[in-house]
Amino acid sequence: MTQLGDTITAIATARGAAGLAVVRMSGPEALAIADRVFRGTARIGDAPTHTLHHGWAADDALDAPIDAPIDAPMDAPIDAQRIDEVVVAVFRAPRSYTKEDVVEFSCHGGALSAERLLAAMIASGARLAAPGEFTLRAFLNGRIDLAQAEAVADVIAAETNAAHALAVSQLAGALSREIGALGERVADALAEVEARVDFAEDVGGVEVPAHVRAAIADVAAALAAWLAASPYARAIRDGARVPLVGRPNAGKSSLFNALLGEPRAIVTPAPGTTRDRVSEAIELAGMRVTLSDTAGLRETDDAIEAIGVARTHAAIASAAATLWVVDASQPLAPEDHAIAAVLGARPLLVALNKSDRPRRVAPGDVERLLDGGPRAIVAVSALAGDGIDALAAALAALLGAGPHASEDGASSGPATGAIAMAVSNPRHVAALDRARAALLGAASAADGGAPGEIVALELRASLAALGEVTGRSVDADLLDRIFSRFCVGK
């Protein structure tokens, strides 16, 4: 757990050649330490908040006199070794990212300037920040809640416009406000149930009234809607992996190239050309979907091809969904039966490829091979480009895109609220699922005439689970797990 009395520092920008690098410092001694490093026309300790100051960063600043010539011209001698020309931003508490005094040095990017500047700050009294410690302090000091803190990492990691929009929405507090509103309704229900337990004679008995049961049902239904939309929101946040599988020469590589819109995989008439996974990402309904052209599934004595087949099995096991490419111009073969057995009841989209030729396989022929009943089956021709758009739309729907998402990732339709709130974090989903389960328990107890104490117990459990999302009920171990995944400097 962070020590709020310390002054911490870290490089806040990525390493490597760049126009600028930023070294951030936060804590009670941030302004004083900055003055030991900075040489310019003003003292940082005297500077107003939200101001910028141009000068030099100097090494060995602890050995320099406190009355160093900070108002001297820029080319005047400095009583310590120059590190780099800098601009210093001053943010005084509580009007800063952490609600502490924060100083940010902007220097030139590259291999040395920021590292030397960081070393000078540590030598002058700061300590190196732990991963995510600046954002952790922002949470502990009450500037943001836990859901907003986690959104910081999501904004940094976003790779599509839709993922960025979801993260920014959560950072702005959309999810937190909705959770707070639902929590207030649960708290109101709990207060009335507890009042009936404590003052039964004054309020007309211990039975849970109809309007309280209706409120519990409404909140449970809202949570159910959020949870139903969460797989798509998570796919927007984290992306989805979709391998193309099928027997050799079914046209997987051609279809892979058609979906990408470029010739990425090698295509030849010879079976077994693809011996390893070839992966590329596309954006589909706001999701970053990584497609993988895999080795054809068949028994083989070729050692190299066998490794590729094993990797195809591993790709299927870890995939969000699988695209099974079937050569519809040839009758189903024993290899197709074996593939169907491997795929089982996993999320699956079937592409009946080579539909520009006389068809020898009908959708019903494939359905009869599969467990779990009918699947989405689309006729395509990778060679002619027929059905590719329909296949992409079917894949988006399989991954969860529905009336709540348009092709550009924007939200629309009845599920807009669920997507806008970005219930995409697995921790949030688990907490909301527990909150809903507790509400269902409260509703069942109330409908069954159970004592009010039982209903109240379930409502308190639901409130606690909702509080886990925003950090109202959270322990130090959970905070350490969350913020340890952040980068240093954030």
Coordinates of C-alpha atoms in Angstrom, one line a residue:
M1 CA 0.0 0.0 0.0
T2 CA 1.3 3.5 -0.8
Q3 CA 2.7 5.7 1.8
L4 CA 0.9 9.1 1.4
G5 CA 3.6 11.0 3.4
D6 CA 6.3 10.2 0.8
T7 CA 7.1 12.2 -2.3
I8 CA 7.2 10.0 -5.3
T9 CA 8.6 10.5 -8.8
A10 CA 8.7 8.6 -12.1
I11 CA 9.0 9.0 -15.8
A12 CA 5.5 9.4 -17.1
T13 CA 6.1 9.0 -20.8
A14 CA 7.3 6.0 -22.8
R15 CA 11.0 5.4 -23.1
G16 CA 12.8 6.0 -26.4
A17 CA 13.5 8.7 -28.9
A18 CA 10.8 11.4 -28.8
G19 CA 10.3 15.1 -28.9
L20 CA 9.5 15.3 -25.2
A21 CA 9.6 13.3 -22.0
V22 CA 7.9 14.1 -18.8
V23 CA 9.1 13.3 -15.3
R24 CA 6.4 13.6 -12.7
M25 CA 6.7 14.2 -8.9
S26 CA 3.9 14.2 -6.3
G27 CA 3.9 14.7 -2.5
P28 CA 4.5 17.1 0.3
E29 CA 8.1 17.8 -0.7
A30 CA 7.5 18.0 -4.5
L31 CA 8.0 21.8 -4.7
A32 CA 11.1 21.8 -2.5
I33 CA 12.7 18.9 -4.3
A34 CA 12.0 20.6 -7.6
D35 CA 13.9 23.7 -6.5
R36 CA 17.0 21.6 -5.8
V37 CA 16.9 20.4 -9.4
F38 CA 15.6 23.4 -11.3
R39 CA 17.6 26.5 -12.4
G40 CA 15.5 29.2 -14.0
T41 CA 14.1 32.7 -13.5
A42 CA 11.8 31.7 -10.6
R43 CA 11.6 29.4 -7.6
I44 CA 9.2 26.6 -8.0
G45 CA 8.3 26.8 -4.3
D46 CA 7.1 30.4 -4.8
A47 CA 5.3 29.7 -8.0
P48 CA 1.5 29.9 -8.3
T49 CA -0.5 26.8 -9.2
H50 CA -1.0 25.9 -12.8
T51 CA 2.0 27.8 -14.1
L52 CA 4.9 26.9 -16.4
H53 CA 8.5 27.8 -15.9
H54 CA 11.4 27.6 -18.3
G55 CA 15.0 26.9 -17.3
W56 CA 17.5 24.0 -16.8
A57 CA 17.6 20.9 -14.8
A58 CA 20.9 20.5 -13.0
D59 CA 22.5 17.4 -11.6
D60 CA 24.2 17.3 -8.2
A61 CA 21.7 19.9 -7.1
L62 CA 21.9 18.8 -3.4
D63 CA 25.4 20.1 -3.4
A64 CA 24.5 23.4 -4.9
P65 CA 24.0 26.5 -2.8
I66 CA 20.3 27.3 -2.1
D67 CA 20.9 30.8 -3.5
A68 CA 22.1 29.5 -6.9
P69 CA 21.7 32.1 -9.7
I70 CA 18.2 31.1 -10.7
D71 CA 17.6 34.6 -12.2
A72 CA 20.7 34.6 -14.3
P73 CA 20.6 34.5 -18.2
M74 CA 20.2 31.0 -19.7
D75 CA 23.8 31.0 -20.9
A76 CA 25.2 31.9 -17.5
P77 CA 27.3 29.3 -15.6
I78 CA 25.3 26.9 -13.4
D79 CA 26.8 25.6 -10.2
A80 CA 26.0 22.0 -11.1
Q81 CA 26.1 19.8 -14.2
R82 CA 23.4 20.6 -16.7
I83 CA 21.0 17.8 -17.5
D84 CA 18.7 19.4 -20.1
E85 CA 16.6 22.4 -20.9
V86 CA 13.2 22.0 -19.3
V87 CA 9.7 23.4 -18.8
V88 CA 8.3 22.8 -15.3
A89 CA 4.6 22.7 -14.7
V90 CA 3.4 23.4 -11.1
F91 CA 0.1 22.1 -9.8
R92 CA -0.5 22.9 -6.1
A93 CA -2.8 20.8 -3.9
P94 CA -5.6 20.1 -4.1
R95 CA -5.9 21.2 -7.8
S96 CA -3.8 18.4 -9.2
Y97 CA -4.0 14.8 -10.5
T98 CA -3.3 13.4 -7.1
K99 CA -4.7 16.3 -5.0
E100 CA -1.2 16.7 -3.7
D101 CA 1.5 19.1 -4.8
V102 CA 2.6 17.9 -8.3
V103 CA 5.5 19.1 -10.4
E104 CA 6.1 17.9 -13.9
F105 CA 9.4 18.4 -15.7
S106 CA 9.2 18.3 -19.5
C107 CA 12.6 17.6 -21.1
H108 CA 13.8 16.3 -24.4
G109 CA 13.0 12.7 -25.2
G110 CA 15.7 10.1 -25.6
A111 CA 17.7 7.6 -23.7
L112 CA 19.4 9.8 -21.1
S113 CA 17.7 13.2 -20.3
A114 CA 14.6 11.8 -18.4
E115 CA 16.7 9.0 -16.7
R116 CA 19.2 11.6 -15.4
L117 CA 16.5 13.9 -14.3
L118 CA 14.7 11.1 -12.5
A119 CA 18.0 10.2 -10.7
A120 CA 18.5 13.8 -9.7
M121 CA 15.0 13.9 -8.2
I122 CA 15.6 10.7 -6.2
A123 CA 19.0 12.0 -5.0
S124 CA 17.2 15.2 -3.9
G125 CA 14.8 13.3 -1.6
A126 CA 12.0 11.7 -3.7
R127 CA 11.5 8.0 -4.1
L128 CA 10.7 6.0 -7.2
A129 CA 6.9 5.6 -7.5
A130 CA 5.4 2.1 -7.7
P131 CA 3.3 1.1 -10.7
G132 CA 0.1 3.1 -10.8
E133 CA 0.9 4.9 -7.6
F134 CA 0.0 8.4 -8.9
T135 CA -3.5 7.1 -9.9
L136 CA -3.7 5.2 -6.6
R137 CA -3.1 8.4 -4.7
A138 CA -5.8 10.1 -6.8
F139 CA -8.2 7.4 -5.7
L140 CA -7.1 7.4 -2.0
N141 CA -7.3 11.2 -1.9
G142 CA -10.9 11.2 -3.3
R143 CA -10.3 12.8 -6.6
I144 CA -11.6 9.8 -8.6
D145 CA -13.3 6.5 -7.6
L146 CA -11.9 3.0 -8.3
A147 CA -13.9 2.5 -11.5
Q148 CA -12.5 5.8 -12.9
A149 CA -9.0 4.8 -11.8
E150 CA -9.2 1.6 -13.7
A151 CA -10.4 3.5 -16.7
V152 CA -7.1 5.4 -16.8
A153 CA -5.4 2.1 -17.8
D154 CA -8.1 1.4 -20.3
V155 CA -7.7 4.8 -22.0
I156 CA -4.0 4.1 -22.4
A157 CA -4.5 0.6 -23.7
A158 CA -7.4 1.4 -26.1
E159 CA -6.7 0.4 -29.7
T160 CA -10.0 1.3 -31.4
N161 CA -12.2 4.4 -31.4
A162 CA -14.9 2.4 -29.6
A163 CA -12.6 1.1 -26.9
H164 CA -11.3 4.6 -26.3
A165 CA -14.9 6.0 -26.2
L166 CA -15.9 3.4 -23.6
A167 CA -12.8 4.1 -21.5
V168 CA -13.3 7.9 -21.6
S169 CA -17.0 7.4 -20.7
Q170 CA -16.0 5.4 -17.6
L171 CA -13.2 7.9 -16.8
A172 CA -15.8 10.7 -16.9
G173 CA -17.8 8.8 -14.3
A174 CA -20.7 7.4 -16.4
L175 CA -20.5 3.9 -14.8
S176 CA -20.0 5.3 -11.4
R177 CA -23.1 7.6 -11.6
E178 CA -25.3 4.7 -12.7
I179 CA -23.9 2.4 -10.0
G180 CA -24.5 5.2 -7.5
A181 CA -28.1 5.6 -8.6
L182 CA -28.8 1.9 -8.4
G183 CA -27.1 1.8 -5.0
E184 CA -29.3 4.5 -3.7
R185 CA -32.4 2.5 -4.7
V186 CA -31.1 -0.6 -2.9
A187 CA -30.2 1.5 0.1
D188 CA -33.7 3.0 0.2
A189 CA -35.2 -0.5 0.0
L190 CA -32.8 -1.7 2.8
A191 CA -33.8 1.3 5.0
E192 CA -37.5 0.5 4.7
V193 CA -37.0 -3.2 5.3
E194 CA -34.9 -2.5 8.4
A195 CA -37.5 0.1 9.7
R196 CA -40.2 -2.6 9.4
V197 CA -38.1 -5.0 11.4
D198 CA -37.3 -2.4 14.1
F199 CA -40.6 -0.6 14.2
A200 CA -43.1 -3.1 13.0
E201 CA -46.0 -1.7 15.0
D202 CA -45.4 1.9 13.8
V203 CA -45.1 1.1 10.1
G204 CA -47.8 -1.5 9.7
G205 CA -46.1 -4.9 10.0
V206 CA -42.9 -6.7 8.9
E207 CA -44.1 -7.7 5.4
V208 CA -42.0 -6.2 2.6
P209 CA -44.4 -3.9 0.7
A210 CA -45.1 -4.2 -3.0
H211 CA -43.2 -1.0 -3.9
V212 CA -40.0 -2.2 -2.3
R213 CA -40.3 -5.6 -4.0
A214 CA -40.8 -3.7 -7.3
A215 CA -37.7 -1.6 -6.7
I216 CA -35.6 -4.7 -6.0
A217 CA -36.9 -6.3 -9.2
D218 CA -36.2 -3.1 -11.2
V219 CA -32.6 -2.9 -10.0
A220 CA -32.0 -6.7 -10.7
A221 CA -33.4 -6.2 -14.2
A222 CA -31.1 -3.3 -14.9
L223 CA -28.1 -5.3 -13.7
A224 CA -29.2 -8.2 -15.9
A225 CA -29.3 -5.9 -19.0
W226 CA -25.8 -4.6 -18.2
L227 CA -24.5 -8.1 -17.8
A228 CA -26.1 -9.3 -21.0
A229 CA -24.3 -6.5 -22.9
S230 CA -20.9 -7.1 -21.1
P231 CA -19.4 -9.7 -23.5
Y232 CA -19.6 -7.2 -26.4
A233 CA -18.3 -4.4 -24.2
R234 CA -15.4 -6.6 -23.1
A235 CA -14.7 -7.5 -26.7
I236 CA -14.4 -3.8 -27.4
R237 CA -12.1 -3.3 -24.4
D238 CA -9.9 -6.4 -24.8
G239 CA -10.4 -7.4 -28.4
A240 CA -11.3 -10.9 -29.6
R241 CA -9.3 -13.7 -31.2
V242 CA -11.0 -15.7 -34.0
P243 CA -9.1 -18.5 -35.7
L244 CA -10.1 -19.8 -39.1
V245 CA -10.1 -23.6 -39.1
G246 CA -11.0 -26.3 -41.5
R247 CA -9.6 -29.1 -43.5
P248 CA -6.7 -28.5 -45.8
N249 CA -7.5 -26.6 -49.1
A250 CA -10.9 -25.5 -47.8
G251 CA -9.9 -21.9 -48.7
K252 CA -9.0 -20.6 -45.2
S253 CA -6.1 -18.5 -46.5
S254 CA -8.2 -17.1 -49.3
L255 CA -11.0 -16.2 -46.9
F256 CA -8.5 -14.8 -44.4
N257 CA -7.1 -12.5 -47.1
A258 CA -10.6 -11.5 -48.2
L259 CA -11.6 -10.5 -44.7
L260 CA -8.4 -8.4 -44.3
G261 CA -8.7 -6.9 -47.8
E262 CA -5.1 -7.7 -48.6
P263 CA -3.1 -10.8 -49.6
R264 CA -1.5 -11.5 -46.2
A265 CA -1.5 -15.3 -46.2
I266 CA 0.1 -17.5 -48.9
V267 CA -2.5 -19.2 -51.2
T268 CA -1.6 -22.2 -53.4
P269 CA -3.6 -25.1 -54.7
A270 CA -1.5 -27.5 -52.7
P271 CA -3.1 -28.8 -49.4
G272 CA -1.1 -28.0 -46.2
T273 CA 0.5 -24.7 -47.4
T274 CA -0.2 -23.0 -44.1
R275 CA 1.8 -24.7 -41.3
D276 CA 1.7 -22.1 -38.6
R277 CA -0.7 -19.4 -37.5
V278 CA -0.7 -16.1 -39.4
S279 CA -2.5 -13.4 -37.5
E280 CA -3.8 -9.9 -38.4
A281 CA -6.2 -7.6 -36.7
I282 CA -9.3 -5.9 -38.2
E283 CA -11.7 -3.5 -36.6
L284 CA -15.2 -4.9 -36.6
A285 CA -18.2 -3.1 -35.0
G286 CA -15.8 -1.3 -32.7
M287 CA -13.9 -4.4 -31.7
R288 CA -10.3 -5.2 -32.5
V289 CA -10.7 -8.7 -33.9
T290 CA -7.5 -10.7 -34.4
L291 CA -8.0 -13.3 -37.2
S292 CA -5.7 -16.2 -37.4
D293 CA -5.2 -18.3 -40.5
T294 CA -4.3 -21.8 -39.1
A295 CA -2.9 -25.1 -40.3
G296 CA -5.6 -27.4 -41.8
L297 CA -6.9 -29.9 -39.3
R298 CA -6.0 -33.4 -40.4
E299 CA -3.8 -36.4 -39.4
T300 CA -0.3 -35.9 -40.7
D301 CA 3.1 -37.6 -40.6
D302 CA 4.9 -34.3 -41.4
A303 CA 6.5 -33.2 -38.2
I304 CA 6.3 -29.5 -39.0
E305 CA 2.7 -29.6 -40.2
A306 CA 1.9 -31.6 -37.0
I307 CA 3.2 -28.7 -34.9
G308 CA 0.9 -26.3 -36.8
V309 CA -2.1 -28.6 -36.3
A310 CA -1.4 -28.7 -32.5
R311 CA -1.2 -24.9 -32.5
T312 CA -4.6 -24.8 -34.3
H313 CA -6.1 -26.8 -31.5
A314 CA -4.6 -24.4 -29.0
A315 CA -6.0 -21.4 -30.9
I316 CA -9.5 -23.0 -30.8
A317 CA -9.3 -23.6 -27.1
S318 CA -8.5 -19.9 -26.3
A319 CA -10.6 -18.2 -28.9
A320 CA -13.6 -16.0 -28.3
A321 CA -15.2 -17.6 -31.4
T322 CA -14.1 -19.9 -34.2
L323 CA -14.7 -19.4 -38.0
W324 CA -15.0 -22.9 -39.6
V325 CA -14.3 -22.8 -43.3
V326 CA -16.1 -25.6 -45.1
D327 CA -15.4 -26.4 -48.8
A328 CA -19.0 -26.5 -50.0
S329 CA -18.0 -27.7 -53.5
Q330 CA -17.0 -31.1 -52.1
P331 CA -19.0 -33.6 -50.0
L332 CA -18.3 -33.6 -46.3
A333 CA -15.3 -35.7 -45.5
P334 CA -14.2 -37.7 -42.4
E335 CA -12.0 -34.8 -41.6
D336 CA -15.0 -32.5 -41.4
H337 CA -16.7 -34.8 -38.9
A338 CA -13.5 -34.8 -36.8
I339 CA -13.4 -31.0 -36.9
A340 CA -17.0 -30.8 -35.8
A341 CA -16.2 -33.0 -32.8
V342 CA -13.3 -30.7 -31.8
L343 CA -15.4 -27.6 -32.1
G344 CA -18.2 -29.0 -29.9
A345 CA -20.5 -26.4 -28.5
R346 CA -18.1 -23.5 -28.7
P347 CA -19.1 -20.1 -30.2
L348 CA -19.0 -20.9 -33.9
L349 CA -19.6 -19.3 -37.3
V350 CA -19.5 -21.5 -40.4
A351 CA -18.5 -20.2 -43.8
L352 CA -19.6 -22.4 -46.7
N353 CA -16.8 -21.4 -49.0
K354 CA -16.5 -21.8 -52.8
S355 CA -20.2 -21.0 -53.3
D356 CA -19.4 -19.8 -56.8
R357 CA -19.1 -23.5 -57.7
P358 CA -21.8 -26.2 -57.8
R359 CA -22.7 -26.7 -54.1
R360 CA -22.3 -30.2 -52.6
V361 CA -22.9 -29.2 -48.9
A362 CA -26.1 -27.6 -47.6
P363 CA -26.4 -25.7 -44.2
G364 CA -28.4 -28.6 -42.8
D365 CA -25.6 -31.1 -43.5
V366 CA -23.2 -29.0 -41.3
E367 CA -25.8 -28.5 -38.6
R368 CA -26.3 -32.2 -38.2
L369 CA -22.6 -32.6 -37.3
L370 CA -22.6 -30.0 -34.6
D371 CA -23.6 -30.1 -30.9
G372 CA -25.8 -27.4 -29.6
G373 CA -28.2 -27.1 -32.6
P374 CA -28.2 -24.7 -35.5
R375 CA -25.3 -22.2 -35.9
A376 CA -24.8 -19.1 -38.0
I377 CA -23.9 -20.4 -41.5
V378 CA -23.0 -18.0 -44.3
A379 CA -22.4 -18.9 -48.0
V380 CA -19.3 -17.2 -49.3
S381 CA -16.8 -17.2 -52.2
A382 CA -13.4 -16.0 -51.0
L383 CA -12.2 -16.1 -54.7
A384 CA -15.1 -14.0 -56.0
G385 CA -15.6 -11.9 -52.9
D386 CA -19.3 -12.9 -52.5
G387 CA -20.8 -12.9 -49.0
I388 CA -17.8 -11.4 -47.3
D389 CA -19.8 -8.5 -45.9
A390 CA -22.5 -10.8 -44.6
L391 CA -19.8 -13.0 -43.0
A392 CA -18.3 -10.1 -41.2
A393 CA -21.7 -9.0 -40.0
A394 CA -22.4 -12.5 -38.7
L395 CA -19.1 -12.6 -37.0
A396 CA -19.8 -9.3 -35.3
A397 CA -23.1 -10.6 -34.1
L398 CA -21.5 -13.8 -32.8
L399 CA -19.1 -11.6 -30.7
G400 CA -22.0 -9.8 -29.1
A401 CA -22.6 -6.8 -31.4
G402 CA -26.3 -6.3 -31.6
P403 CA -28.8 -3.4 -31.5
H404 CA -26.5 -1.6 -29.1
A405 CA -23.7 -1.2 -31.7
S406 CA -23.4 0.2 -35.2
E407 CA -20.7 -0.6 -37.6
D408 CA -18.6 2.4 -36.5
G409 CA -18.8 1.2 -32.9
A410 CA -21.3 3.9 -31.8
S411 CA -24.1 3.0 -29.5
S412 CA -27.7 2.9 -30.5
G413 CA -30.9 1.1 -29.6
P414 CA -32.2 -0.2 -26.4
A415 CA -28.9 -1.3 -24.9
T416 CA -27.2 2.0 -25.3
G417 CA -26.9 2.5 -21.6
A418 CA -25.1 -0.7 -21.0
I419 CA -22.5 0.0 -23.7
A420 CA -22.1 3.6 -22.8
M421 CA -21.3 2.6 -19.2
A422 CA -18.5 0.3 -20.4
V423 CA -19.3 -2.7 -18.2
S424 CA -16.3 -4.4 -19.7
N425 CA -13.9 -4.9 -16.9
P426 CA -14.1 -8.5 -15.7
R427 CA -13.9 -7.4 -12.0
H428 CA -16.9 -5.1 -12.5
V429 CA -18.8 -7.9 -14.2
A430 CA -18.1 -10.3 -11.4
A431 CA -19.2 -7.7 -8.8
L432 CA -22.4 -6.8 -10.6
D433 CA -23.2 -10.5 -11.0
R434 CA -22.9 -11.0 -7.2
A435 CA -25.0 -7.8 -6.7
R436 CA -27.7 -9.2 -8.9
A437 CA -27.6 -12.6 -7.3
A438 CA -28.1 -11.0 -3.9
L439 CA -31.1 -9.0 -5.2
L440 CA -32.7 -12.1 -6.5
G441 CA -32.1 -13.7 -3.1
A442 CA -33.8 -10.7 -1.5
A443 CA -36.7 -10.9 -3.9
S444 CA -37.2 -14.6 -3.3
A445 CA -37.1 -14.2 0.5
A446 CA -39.6 -11.3 0.3
D447 CA -42.0 -13.2 -1.9
G448 CA -41.7 -16.2 0.3
G449 CA -42.6 -14.3 3.4
A450 CA -39.1 -14.8 5.0
P451 CA -38.2 -12.7 8.0
G452 CA -37.2 -9.1 7.2
E453 CA -33.7 -9.8 8.6
I454 CA -33.1 -12.3 5.7
V455 CA -34.2 -9.7 3.1
A456 CA -32.0 -7.1 4.7
L457 CA -29.0 -9.4 4.7
E458 CA -29.3 -10.0 1.0
L459 CA -29.7 -6.2 0.3
R460 CA -26.6 -5.4 2.3
A461 CA -24.7 -8.0 0.3
S462 CA -25.9 -6.4 -2.9
L463 CA -24.8 -2.9 -1.7
A464 CA -21.4 -4.3 -0.8
A465 CA -20.9 -5.8 -4.2
L466 CA -22.0 -2.6 -6.0
G467 CA -19.5 -0.7 -3.7
E468 CA -16.7 -2.9 -4.9
V469 CA -17.0 -1.4 -8.4
T470 CA -16.5 2.2 -7.3
G471 CA -14.2 1.4 -4.3
R472 CA -16.7 2.2 -1.5
S473 CA -16.0 -1.3 -0.1
V474 CA -12.5 -2.5 -1.0
D475 CA -9.5 -3.9 0.8
A476 CA -5.8 -3.2 0.4
D477 CA -5.0 -6.5 -1.3
L478 CA -7.5 -5.7 -4.1
L479 CA -6.0 -2.3 -4.6
D480 CA -2.5 -3.7 -4.8
R481 CA -3.7 -6.2 -7.4
I482 CA -5.4 -3.5 -9.5
F483 CA -2.7 -0.9 -9.5
S484 CA 0.2 -3.3 -9.8
R485 CA -0.9 -3.8 -13.5
F486 CA -0.5 -0.1 -14.2
C487 CA 2.7 1.3 -15.8
V488 CA 5.2 3.2 -13.6
G489 CA 4.5 6.9 -13.9
K490 CA 0.7 6.6 -14.1

